[in-house]
Amino acid sequence: METKQTHGHRYGMVVDLDKCTGCGTCMIACAAENNVTVRADESDKERNITWMQLYKITNGKKFPDTEVSYFPRPCMHCEEDGNGGHNPSCVTVCVATATKVDINSGIVSQIYTRCVGCRYCQAACPYHARYFNWWDGYSLIKPFAKGMERSLSPEVSPRMRGVVEKCTFCHHRLMRAKNQAYADDRREIEEHEYTTACAEACPAQAITFGDLNNPEHQVSKLIKSPYAFRLLERLNTKPKVYYLSSKDWVRKMADNYMPGEFKPISKAVG
Amino acid sequence: MKFNGKDITELLALNRRNFITLIVGGAVGIGLSPLPWKMADDSAIWTQNWPWVPVPPVGEFLHEKTVCTLCPGGCGIEVRKVDDRAVKIEGRTDYPVNPGGICPLGMGGLQLLYNEQIRFTGPVKRVGPRGSGKYVNIGWDEALSMLAGRISGLRKVGKVDSITVIDGNRMRSTMAVMIERLTKAIGSPNYMRIPTSEDTFQTAGMLMQGSDSPMAYDLENSDYILSFGSGLLDGWGAPGRIINAWGQWRKDRLKRATRIIQVESRASNTASKADQWVPARPGTEAALALGIAHVIIKKGLHNTEFVNTSASGFSAFKEMVLDHYSPEKVAEITGTDSNKIISLAEGFAKAKAPVAVCGKGKGALNGSLYESMAILALNALVGNINMPGGVLVHDPLPLDKLADIEPDAIAADGLQRSRLDQAGSAKYPFSRSLFSNFAEAIIKAPKSPVDTLLIFSANPAFTLPDGGEIKRAMEKVPFIVSFSPYHDESAYMADLVLPDHNFLEKTDDIVWPAGLQYPLYGMTRPVVEPLYDTRNSGDVIIQMAKQIGGAVGDAFPWEEYEEVLKQRARGLFDSSAGLTGYDGATPAWKQMKKGNGISPDYDSFDKMWEEIKSGGLWYRPAHTYKNWGSLFKTPSGKFEFLSTKIELAAKEASLEEMGISATGDEAFMPHYEHKGHGKGEGSHSLRMVPYEMINLASGWAPNPPYLKKTLFDHQLLKDESFAEINPETASKLRLKQGDRVVLKSHKGEVKVRINIFEGAMPGYVYLPLGLGHTAYDDFLNGKGVNPNHLVDGGMDPLSGQPVWWDTPVKLIRA
Amino acid sequence: MENQERPSLDSKKGGWISSLIGLILSYYAKLISNPFRSGLVYFGAGLIGALFVGWVLFPFALYSRQHQPLDFSHAIHLDEDIVEIEGDTDLERCQYCHAFRDDGTFAGIPKLETCMECHDDPEMALGETPEEEQFLKDYVADEKEIPWLSYSRQPDCVFFSHIAHVKMGELDCRTCHGDHAKTDKLPVYKKNWITGYSINIWGKNILGIKSNSWDRMKMDDCAECHTEKGREENNACFVCHK
């Protein structure tokens, strides 16, 4: 579909890495909100599922100048594939039209019942944001943890073995907010009514979520900061997830810079 | 019959040709019917809806407000339910402790509720050998009469002191009061509480301020936070509160109003995210604090008003500090640059509202007493005791004291006997429970002096940093009773389990969230009906006491636990004005600073009680600051740099018996003691330090499976956990990333893999706490190793608690 | 052999098409004249059998038949002479029991609580039907929820917002649910053995042909209506899937 994806809203996220403490609450909130499965061996990082994933980075300096920081990484909900196409690379390659950019929200959708499990999108995603279900996570026949299915939320359908899943910006929360708005005789929702589980849960308020097309929304203001950047920006995938950091070494980690290519800004500004 | 000259039967024979014709006819017919098309569609749908993939039932969304009791933080939580199923835990914005956020443990709390494999579904008794996990279900009546019968039997033969009760509930909580009351009523002197850094803090306060004020740091109003190993971002205090404050402090990227300095030997999250990281050797924090005090005093930066009018023993303290703690000398002890010490001292003393914080890691384990005193002395030096942004001195929550029990003859006799762990004796005058002594007494005796061990809300076999001593001791105890809702290590060793409700099924109170700067009484209410045949341990205590009968029964005149809670809460109503509602508009710490009086938002006790039950909250965001004239309840009436209480105690027992190597006045003041294990002691040339992580539960509550997603594969890979060492140490030992090694202390050994991390102090080995379970289910059992079982750091002077932050270990390549 | 003449007669009238038809007909005529040798009996038997299976047996066997736990009469409850249900329009009267919650979600089949707003006394029937007696005895007395079978339940992957359609889209209940409100007896609930869906999703008609908007509830039907109403943007995947 070549139509410009903006149909009013373009939801995006800003993560302030100066505030992020690496506690991991966002990961848990995401998993609990979205019925993500958990296995006995979660250390198999190629096969476990974390829609929101913390990446740990260090400045590489010797003791005692070592510093640790974290990148929380949801799905980036890219706008382009980096080759001039107006769809993210995962959407471009999907053979089953199981993933698309939602024209109403800019959110990259994933329909599990449509997915054939070819994992092409997984290979195409430069952010490793897509996950394949190698097992039936919640199975009534052979439960991985007896009784745990009682905490499943009806707002997100549990996935079966053999399909790909990823962060949806808690799309069901948009639907929840819309239902509430309709009940209150409104068509549009307020900024605070729709936020993702990770943003809501972050105890340091490091994650801000909102409509990038609405100049009044916090996210639109935050991305104008000189400290704002995106992951692998030079791929031109136009992610809708932004980061803020006043630390040059953190910002430098966000892309593969050639020697001399990265321009430190913290000195220039502060 | 013939047809066209042929027999009809021959014509009609089902030969190959005719059979194929029949099939072809059938195929054409099927093709002309809707069957294949409908089948194709239906089977496509079938593949999308495997019958074994659960479909979560829809229903009405409900939001139940309660308070989390998984850690001493007591954050407000809201549980989203679909009809009667709880599906998500979220933070409350109308609770003053945590404005909206909670920690990963609280977030994963539902998995502790619903994972049936880790829960006892009813009372059980052991049938297999101890530790085999073989139980049979019994009814509550049988379980209660078994236990009551055993206790009554021991009482009859006068062996009441062979009953020991271990309690993991928070100090002053109603559960702790009930359990201690039960122990007393039975007549046993052996009531033991799991020691935490709050105990150490309160003892330090008792020795220097004369009052056991709850730990209350006014961090939000401070502009310079000097943390001595407190994992402010690693689960210390109420994580929902601290991390929220952290976010606020980081709001302005260029001009930070609050500076955070972290003293710690390892680049933890707190150390990395702090404005400054000061690495000091583990266990030398007291020396660093006194080095800072040295610079402050030498430069005359201390608060003369406080020191002159409200403190005693300052001259002795000054003399000691100036003599023994010069920056150069401290630099040598701690490994911190002396210039750094000077600049720290200047920064601390010149800040408007500086505060020095104690409580290592999450604060869940005991601290070092002299170290806590040194840190408190530092706060006193700058006069930030009971001042905005400093350490606040409070009275404990004014909860109603229950009527004293009237012990019968058996109990009166039992209570006269000495405690097995010698806590409170002349040798350990300031400690309430000493698990290492307790374990030693059992291990050394030919026959266990403890006959029956009752364990409430605790998992000592896993969480105590004692080199596995208590576990070995427990193996000798003839009869262990656990009240745990979970299949934890201690319950695994139990002979009888009377399971409590899970925290989301229970009514209980939270007495003063750890570290909070204002009094707060929280209440947790059941958000779901109990899933299994479990009972609130508070109710069980009452039922058990009644069954024992006599004076024990009389000590518990209530019908149910909630009556006790209500009775105690009356004290809140009677004593001081408080609030039961919080709108989130003005944070409580801001309201406090305004200094306005409070008019209660209730007019009767019943109203207040109803509000507490529905909102889970009573708090008092007001405080009388300074008040130095009447604040200190020490013998001198002043803040004592030189503690009279220690001085007096030293008359009852020698300093040596108390484990103190210092002599003279120094022993009565905060000072640094070099512990026995010198560097390069024999083959044990490395030091092991356990560390805590906010995303890995290491206390009584098990780690919910979701939290394992947050562990990196250089922390846990399959079943192996990793030890962090510095690249320098690694190259000296010729170790590569991922190498398998055995770490050996005098107490035990563990097999781990090596993670090379620049942020680890050279010469030290760091192991995470919370792994290495031998009980529970596939998610926890056998994953990694438990560093507690290696701990062998000797005894902290004066307190008698274990030194768990410095264990000499030997590293052998596996 | 006489019949062989007929195609040739026809071929005289028409061109090559009729001669082709003639050829085929003559072949069949030959078969019919010599039925047993050709195996037509077998072909026909197979054909008829399969048609029977495909058109009669299969549609019947594909669905389970379950009776609702209780025979509820929508007609009686919506008869203004019998029951006073508040509401000026049909929609409002439907919503008296099938209500929206405050958060905009749809309660669907009402809980016993709603029934007990009127049927509050298990000892006192409001009407005279045996169904009500049974209802009071089995459910109201024990306050037990009625295990209704839902005719229109969509699969788990579907998100459907009633309020978006009924309130914002101003659709009648009837558009999708037909004249269910006028029925005096609850139809037998038929569940597809393969998919687990109710027959109402695919439609009563085995061919899936619909003559009314409420005959089917498949994705295409949603899309068709969206398109008709000029709401193509609502055909985006994430509007109806979760």
JSON list of C-alpha atoms in Angstrom, two decimals, chain B residues 7 83 125 144 255 301 362 472 567 610 638 644 664 677 716 728:
[
{"chain": "B", "resi": 7, "resn": "ASP", "atom": "CA", "xyz": [-24.91, -62.69, -16.56]},
{"chain": "B", "resi": 83, "resn": "ASP", "atom": "CA", "xyz": [-14.73, -10.79, 36.66]},
{"chain": "B", "resi": 125, "resn": "LYS", "atom": "CA", "xyz": [2.46, -33.33, 56.33]},
{"chain": "B", "resi": 144, "resn": "LEU", "atom": "CA", "xyz": [-3.86, -27.70, 63.92]},
{"chain": "B", "resi": 255, "resn": "LYS", "atom": "CA", "xyz": [21.10, 21.61, 35.87]},
{"chain": "B", "resi": 301, "resn": "LEU", "atom": "CA", "xyz": [32.78, 22.69, 57.81]},
{"chain": "B", "resi": 362, "resn": "LYS", "atom": "CA", "xyz": [18.30, -3.81, 48.98]},
{"chain": "B", "resi": 472, "resn": "ARG", "atom": "CA", "xyz": [22.63, -27.69, 58.31]},
{"chain": "B", "resi": 567, "resn": "GLN", "atom": "CA", "xyz": [-7.77, -2.98, 67.72]},
{"chain": "B", "resi": 610, "resn": "GLU", "atom": "CA", "xyz": [-13.47, 1.85, 56.77]},
{"chain": "B", "resi": 638, "resn": "LYS", "atom": "CA", "xyz": [22.07, 14.78, 73.42]},
{"chain": "B", "resi": 644, "resn": "THR", "atom": "CA", "xyz": [26.98, 5.88, 76.77]},
{"chain": "B", "resi": 664, "resn": "GLY", "atom": "CA", "xyz": [39.34, 2.61, 75.07]},
{"chain": "B", "resi": 677, "resn": "HIS", "atom": "CA", "xyz": [41.15, -11.88, 56.57]},
{"chain": "B", "resi": 716, "resn": "LEU", "atom": "CA", "xyz": [22.37, -16.87, 33.96]},
{"chain": "B", "resi": 728, "resn": "GLU", "atom": "CA", "xyz": [42.67, -7.54, 35.22]}
]
